[in-house]
CSV table of C-alpha atoms in Angstrom, one decimal:
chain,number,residue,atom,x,y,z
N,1,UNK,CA,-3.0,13.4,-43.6
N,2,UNK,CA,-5.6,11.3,-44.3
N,3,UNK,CA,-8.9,11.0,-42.1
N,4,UNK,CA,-9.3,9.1,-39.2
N,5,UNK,CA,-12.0,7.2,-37.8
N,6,UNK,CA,-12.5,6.3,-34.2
N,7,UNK,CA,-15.0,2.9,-33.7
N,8,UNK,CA,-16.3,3.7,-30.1
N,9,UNK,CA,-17.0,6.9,-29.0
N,10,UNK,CA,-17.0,6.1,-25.4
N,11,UNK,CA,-14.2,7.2,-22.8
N,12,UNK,CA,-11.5,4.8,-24.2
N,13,UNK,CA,-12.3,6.7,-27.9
N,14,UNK,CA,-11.3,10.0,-26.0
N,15,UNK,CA,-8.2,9.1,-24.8
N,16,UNK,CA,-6.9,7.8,-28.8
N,17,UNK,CA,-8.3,11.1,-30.0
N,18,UNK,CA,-6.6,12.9,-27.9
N,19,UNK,CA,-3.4,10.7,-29.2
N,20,UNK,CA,-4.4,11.1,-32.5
N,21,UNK,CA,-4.1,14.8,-32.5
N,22,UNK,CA,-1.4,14.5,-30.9
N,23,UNK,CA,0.4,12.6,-34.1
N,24,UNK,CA,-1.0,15.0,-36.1
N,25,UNK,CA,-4.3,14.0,-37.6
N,26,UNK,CA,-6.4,16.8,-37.9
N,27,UNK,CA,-9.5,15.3,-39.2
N,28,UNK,CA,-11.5,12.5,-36.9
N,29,UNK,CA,-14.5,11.5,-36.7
N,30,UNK,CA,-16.3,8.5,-35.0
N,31,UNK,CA,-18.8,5.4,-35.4
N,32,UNK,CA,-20.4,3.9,-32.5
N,33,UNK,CA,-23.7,1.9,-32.3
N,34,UNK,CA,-25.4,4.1,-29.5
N,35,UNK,CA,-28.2,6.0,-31.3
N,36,UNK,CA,-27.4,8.6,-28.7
N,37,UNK,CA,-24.1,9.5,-29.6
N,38,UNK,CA,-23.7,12.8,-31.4
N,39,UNK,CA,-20.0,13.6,-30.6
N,40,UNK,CA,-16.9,12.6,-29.0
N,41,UNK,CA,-13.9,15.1,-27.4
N,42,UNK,CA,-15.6,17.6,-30.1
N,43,UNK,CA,-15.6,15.1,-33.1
N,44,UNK,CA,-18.6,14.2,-34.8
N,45,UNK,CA,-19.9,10.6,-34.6
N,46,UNK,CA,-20.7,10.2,-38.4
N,47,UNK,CA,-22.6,6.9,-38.2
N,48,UNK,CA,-22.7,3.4,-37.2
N,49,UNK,CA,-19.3,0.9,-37.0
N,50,UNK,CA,-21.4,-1.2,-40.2
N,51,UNK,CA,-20.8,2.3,-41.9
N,52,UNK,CA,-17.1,2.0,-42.0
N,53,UNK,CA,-17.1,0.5,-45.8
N,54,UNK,CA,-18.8,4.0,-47.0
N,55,UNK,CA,-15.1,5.5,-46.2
N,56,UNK,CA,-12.6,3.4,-48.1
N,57,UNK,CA,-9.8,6.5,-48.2
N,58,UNK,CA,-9.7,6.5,-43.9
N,59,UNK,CA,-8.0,5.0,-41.7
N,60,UNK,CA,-9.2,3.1,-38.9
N,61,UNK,CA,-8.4,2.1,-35.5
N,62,UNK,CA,-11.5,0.5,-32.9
N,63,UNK,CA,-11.8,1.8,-29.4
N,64,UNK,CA,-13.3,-0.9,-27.4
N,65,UNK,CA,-12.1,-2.1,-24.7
N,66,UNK,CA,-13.9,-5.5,-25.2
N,67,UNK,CA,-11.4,-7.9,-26.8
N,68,UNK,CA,-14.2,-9.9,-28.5
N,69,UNK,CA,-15.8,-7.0,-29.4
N,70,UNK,CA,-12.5,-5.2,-30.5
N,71,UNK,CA,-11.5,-8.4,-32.3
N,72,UNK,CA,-14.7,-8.7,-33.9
N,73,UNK,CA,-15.1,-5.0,-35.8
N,74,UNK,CA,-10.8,-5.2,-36.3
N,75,UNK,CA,-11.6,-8.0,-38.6
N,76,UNK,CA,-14.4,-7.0,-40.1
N,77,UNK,CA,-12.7,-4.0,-41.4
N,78,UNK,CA,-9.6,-5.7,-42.4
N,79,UNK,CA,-12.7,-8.1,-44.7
N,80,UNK,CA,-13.8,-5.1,-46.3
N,81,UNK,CA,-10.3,-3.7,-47.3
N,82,UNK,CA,-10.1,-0.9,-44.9
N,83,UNK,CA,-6.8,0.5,-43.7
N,84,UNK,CA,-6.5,-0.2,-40.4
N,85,UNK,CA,-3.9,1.9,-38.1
N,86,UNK,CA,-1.8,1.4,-35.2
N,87,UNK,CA,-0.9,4.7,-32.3
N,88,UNK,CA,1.7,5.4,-30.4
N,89,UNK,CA,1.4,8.5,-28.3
N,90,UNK,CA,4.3,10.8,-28.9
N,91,UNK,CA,5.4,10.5,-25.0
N,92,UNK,CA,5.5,6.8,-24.6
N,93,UNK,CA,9.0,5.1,-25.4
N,94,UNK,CA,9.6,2.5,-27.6
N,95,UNK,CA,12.5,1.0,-27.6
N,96,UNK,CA,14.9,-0.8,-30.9
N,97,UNK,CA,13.6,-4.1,-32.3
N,98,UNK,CA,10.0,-3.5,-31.2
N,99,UNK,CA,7.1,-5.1,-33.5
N,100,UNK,CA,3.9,-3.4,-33.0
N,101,UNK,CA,0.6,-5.0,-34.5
N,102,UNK,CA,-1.8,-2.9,-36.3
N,103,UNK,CA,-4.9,-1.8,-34.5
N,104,UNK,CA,-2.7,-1.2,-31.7
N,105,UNK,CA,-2.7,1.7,-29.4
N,106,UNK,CA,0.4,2.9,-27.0
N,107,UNK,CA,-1.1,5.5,-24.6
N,108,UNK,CA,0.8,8.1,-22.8
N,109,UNK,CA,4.0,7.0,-20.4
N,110,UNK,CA,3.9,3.8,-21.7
N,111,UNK,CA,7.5,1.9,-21.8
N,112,UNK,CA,8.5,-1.0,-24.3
N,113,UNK,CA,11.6,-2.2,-23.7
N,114,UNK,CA,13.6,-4.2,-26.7
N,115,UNK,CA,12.8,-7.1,-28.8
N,116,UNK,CA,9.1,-7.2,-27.6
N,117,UNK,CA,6.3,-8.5,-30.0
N,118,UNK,CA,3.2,-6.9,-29.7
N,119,UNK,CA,0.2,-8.0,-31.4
N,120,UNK,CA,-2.8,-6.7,-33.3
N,121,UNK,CA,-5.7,-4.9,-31.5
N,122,UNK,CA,-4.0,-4.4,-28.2
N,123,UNK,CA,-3.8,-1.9,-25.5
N,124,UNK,CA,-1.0,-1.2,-23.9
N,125,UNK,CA,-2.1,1.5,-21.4
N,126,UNK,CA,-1.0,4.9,-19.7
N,127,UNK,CA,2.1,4.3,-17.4
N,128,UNK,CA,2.1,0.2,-18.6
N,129,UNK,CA,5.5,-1.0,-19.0
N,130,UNK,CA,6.8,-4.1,-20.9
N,131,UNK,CA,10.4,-5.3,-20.7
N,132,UNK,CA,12.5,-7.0,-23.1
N,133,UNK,CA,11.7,-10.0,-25.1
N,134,UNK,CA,8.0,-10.0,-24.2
N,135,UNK,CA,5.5,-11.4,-26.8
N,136,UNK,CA,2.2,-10.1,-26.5
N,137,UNK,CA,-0.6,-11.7,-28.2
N,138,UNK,CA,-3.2,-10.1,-30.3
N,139,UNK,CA,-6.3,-8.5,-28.4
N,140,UNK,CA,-4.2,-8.2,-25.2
N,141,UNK,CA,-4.9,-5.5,-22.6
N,142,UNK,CA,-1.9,-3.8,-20.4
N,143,UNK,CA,-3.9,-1.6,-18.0
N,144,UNK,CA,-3.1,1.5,-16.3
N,145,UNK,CA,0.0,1.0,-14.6
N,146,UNK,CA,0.8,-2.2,-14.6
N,147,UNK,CA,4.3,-3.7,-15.4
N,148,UNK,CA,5.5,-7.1,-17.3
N,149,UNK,CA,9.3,-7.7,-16.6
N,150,UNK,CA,11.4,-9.6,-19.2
N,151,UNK,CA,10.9,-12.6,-21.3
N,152,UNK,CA,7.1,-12.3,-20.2
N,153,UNK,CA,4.6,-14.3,-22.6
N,154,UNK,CA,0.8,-13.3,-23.0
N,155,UNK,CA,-2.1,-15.5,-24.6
N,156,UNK,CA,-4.5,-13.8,-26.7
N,157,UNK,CA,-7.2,-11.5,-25.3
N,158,UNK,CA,-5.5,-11.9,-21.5
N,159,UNK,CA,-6.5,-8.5,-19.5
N,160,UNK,CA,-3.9,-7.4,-17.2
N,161,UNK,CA,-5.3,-5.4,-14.7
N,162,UNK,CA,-4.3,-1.9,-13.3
N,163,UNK,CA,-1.2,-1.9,-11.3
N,164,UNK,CA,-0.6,-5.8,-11.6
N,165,UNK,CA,2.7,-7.0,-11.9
N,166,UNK,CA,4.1,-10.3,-13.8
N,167,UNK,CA,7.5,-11.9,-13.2
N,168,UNK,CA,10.2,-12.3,-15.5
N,169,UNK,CA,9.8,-15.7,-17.5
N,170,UNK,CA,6.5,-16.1,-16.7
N,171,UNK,CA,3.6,-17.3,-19.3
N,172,UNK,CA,-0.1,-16.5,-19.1
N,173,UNK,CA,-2.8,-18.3,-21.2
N,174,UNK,CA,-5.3,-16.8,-23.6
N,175,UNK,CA,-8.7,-15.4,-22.1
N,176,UNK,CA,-7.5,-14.7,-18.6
N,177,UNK,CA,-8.4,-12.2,-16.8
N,178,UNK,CA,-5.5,-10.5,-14.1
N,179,UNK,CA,-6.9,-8.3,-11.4
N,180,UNK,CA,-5.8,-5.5,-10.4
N,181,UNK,CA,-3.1,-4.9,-8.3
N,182,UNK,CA,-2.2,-8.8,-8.5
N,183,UNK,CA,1.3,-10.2,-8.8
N,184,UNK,CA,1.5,-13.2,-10.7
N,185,UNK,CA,4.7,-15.2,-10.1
N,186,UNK,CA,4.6,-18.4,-11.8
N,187,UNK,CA,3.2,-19.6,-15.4
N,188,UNK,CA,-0.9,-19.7,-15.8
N,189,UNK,CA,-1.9,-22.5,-18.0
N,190,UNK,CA,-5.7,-22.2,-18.1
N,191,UNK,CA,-8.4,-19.3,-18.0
N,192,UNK,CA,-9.7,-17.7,-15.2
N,193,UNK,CA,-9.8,-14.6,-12.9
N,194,UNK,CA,-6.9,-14.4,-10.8
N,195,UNK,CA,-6.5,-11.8,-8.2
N,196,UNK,CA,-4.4,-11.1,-5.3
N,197,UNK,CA,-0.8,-11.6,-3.9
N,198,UNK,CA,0.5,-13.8,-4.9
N,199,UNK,CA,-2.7,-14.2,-7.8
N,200,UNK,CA,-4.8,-16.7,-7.6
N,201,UNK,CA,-7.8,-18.1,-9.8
N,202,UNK,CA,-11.0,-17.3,-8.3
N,203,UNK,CA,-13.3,-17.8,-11.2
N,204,UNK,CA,-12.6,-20.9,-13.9
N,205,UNK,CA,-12.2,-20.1,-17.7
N,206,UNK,CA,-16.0,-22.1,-18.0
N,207,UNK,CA,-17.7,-19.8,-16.8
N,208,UNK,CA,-16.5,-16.5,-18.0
N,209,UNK,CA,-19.2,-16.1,-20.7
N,210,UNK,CA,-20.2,-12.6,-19.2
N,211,UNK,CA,-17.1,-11.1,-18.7
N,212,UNK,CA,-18.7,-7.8,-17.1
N,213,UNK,CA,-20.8,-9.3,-14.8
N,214,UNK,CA,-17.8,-11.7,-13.7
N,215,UNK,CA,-15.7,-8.4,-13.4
N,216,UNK,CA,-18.4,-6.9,-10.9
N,217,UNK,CA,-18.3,-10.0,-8.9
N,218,UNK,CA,-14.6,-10.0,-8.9
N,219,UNK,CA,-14.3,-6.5,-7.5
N,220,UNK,CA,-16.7,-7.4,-4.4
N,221,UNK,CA,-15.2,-11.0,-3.6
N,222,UNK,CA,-11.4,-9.6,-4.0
N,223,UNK,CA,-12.8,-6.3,-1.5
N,224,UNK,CA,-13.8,-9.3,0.8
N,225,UNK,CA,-11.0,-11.7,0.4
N,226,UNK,CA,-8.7,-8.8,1.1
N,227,UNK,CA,-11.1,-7.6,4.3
N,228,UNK,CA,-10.9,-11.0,5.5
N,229,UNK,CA,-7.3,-11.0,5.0
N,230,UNK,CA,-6.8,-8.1,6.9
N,231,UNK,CA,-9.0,-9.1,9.7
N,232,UNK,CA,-6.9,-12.1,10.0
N,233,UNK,CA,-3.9,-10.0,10.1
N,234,UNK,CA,-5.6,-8.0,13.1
N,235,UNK,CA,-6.3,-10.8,15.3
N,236,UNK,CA,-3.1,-12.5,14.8
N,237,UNK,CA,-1.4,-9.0,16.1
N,238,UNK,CA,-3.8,-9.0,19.1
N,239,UNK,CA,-2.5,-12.7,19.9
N,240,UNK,CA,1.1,-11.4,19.9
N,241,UNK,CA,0.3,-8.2,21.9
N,242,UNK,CA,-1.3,-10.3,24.3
């Protein structure tokens, strides 16, 4: 089998090692951009991702979980020729009539159920399930956990967060961002952050530029939208005690 290289040797480069031994490829090295970065789960980190063009027998897949970032090295290997892979852990189940793009990765316990599209450079991530007919865009992330029910539709480089769950029928834009543990029940038609349930937007597409420090910010205002949700809860039990 022929070698494979890993683009990112962070923690999300571990876990499609780990898969990629797992479907048999015995040697894999990595490239990442961090000067510091000697090794990865035991594999060498053989240069930078600008290197990839000294090894045109690999294959490739990129292990970053930024979909700009992810997007941007996917195509700049496809522009030099490269071979670029897709993996599907050997315990995940995919079902009949499944597309899967390239530069996809299907981690362990993931479910995808029949007739679902899913694009190039996505994630679809331990424990994620998808159910029939679902397109997925390219660049799409399926966190840990979370589940899409049928006839689902997902604009490109939409994060779904971990353990958020979508309704059947229901369509999400490009360059959202779901948080986790949301439910989303109807159609979203135009970027944002949306947390809670049911979700809402709490940041607008315009001004999502940074989408780490945005993701930070989420994490504290949903921990004090659901605090003040609960302490509105508690009062109103007090009233009816009283």
């Amino acid at each position: 089998m022929s070698r494979l290289i890993i683009i990112g040797a962070s923690g999300h480069g571990k876990v499609i090692a780990d898969i990629a031994a797992r479907c048999g490829y015995t040697d894999i090295a990595f490239l990442d951009d961090n000067p510091d970065a000697g090794e990865c789960m035991g594999y060498s980190v053989i240069g930078k991702s600008k290197n990839a063009k000294e090894y045109p027998g690999a294959k490739f897949i990129v292990a970053i979980g930024n979909p700009e970032i992810r997007q941007k090295i996917l195509e700049q290997l496809e522009n030099m020729g490269l071979t670029v892979i897709s993996l599907v852990h050997p315990n995940a189940v995919i079902a009949e009539q499944v597309e899967i793009g390239k530069g996809t990765v299907v981690m362990a316990g993931a479910i995808i159920n029949p007739a679902c599209k899913i694009g190039k450079g996505c994630i679809v991530n331990t424990g994620a399930s998808v159910d029939h007919d679902n397109v997925i865009d390219d660049y799409v992330h399926i966190s840990v956990g979370s589940h899409l029910a049928g006839n689902v539709k997902v604009g490109t480089k939409t994060w779904i967060g971990a353990g958020a769950v979508v309704n059947n029928d229901v369509k999400i834009c490009s360059n959202c961002i779901i948080g986790s543990g949301a439910a989303v029940v109807k159609n979203i038609d135009e970027p944002g952050i949306f947390v809670g349930v049911p979700a809402r937007k709490m940041v607008d597409g315009d001004d999502m530029n940074n989408r780490n420090k945005i993701l930070r910010g989420v994490i504290l205002s949903y921990s004090s939208y659901k605090y003040e949700l609960l302490s509105d809860y508690t009062k109103m039990t007090r009233r009816m005690a009283a």
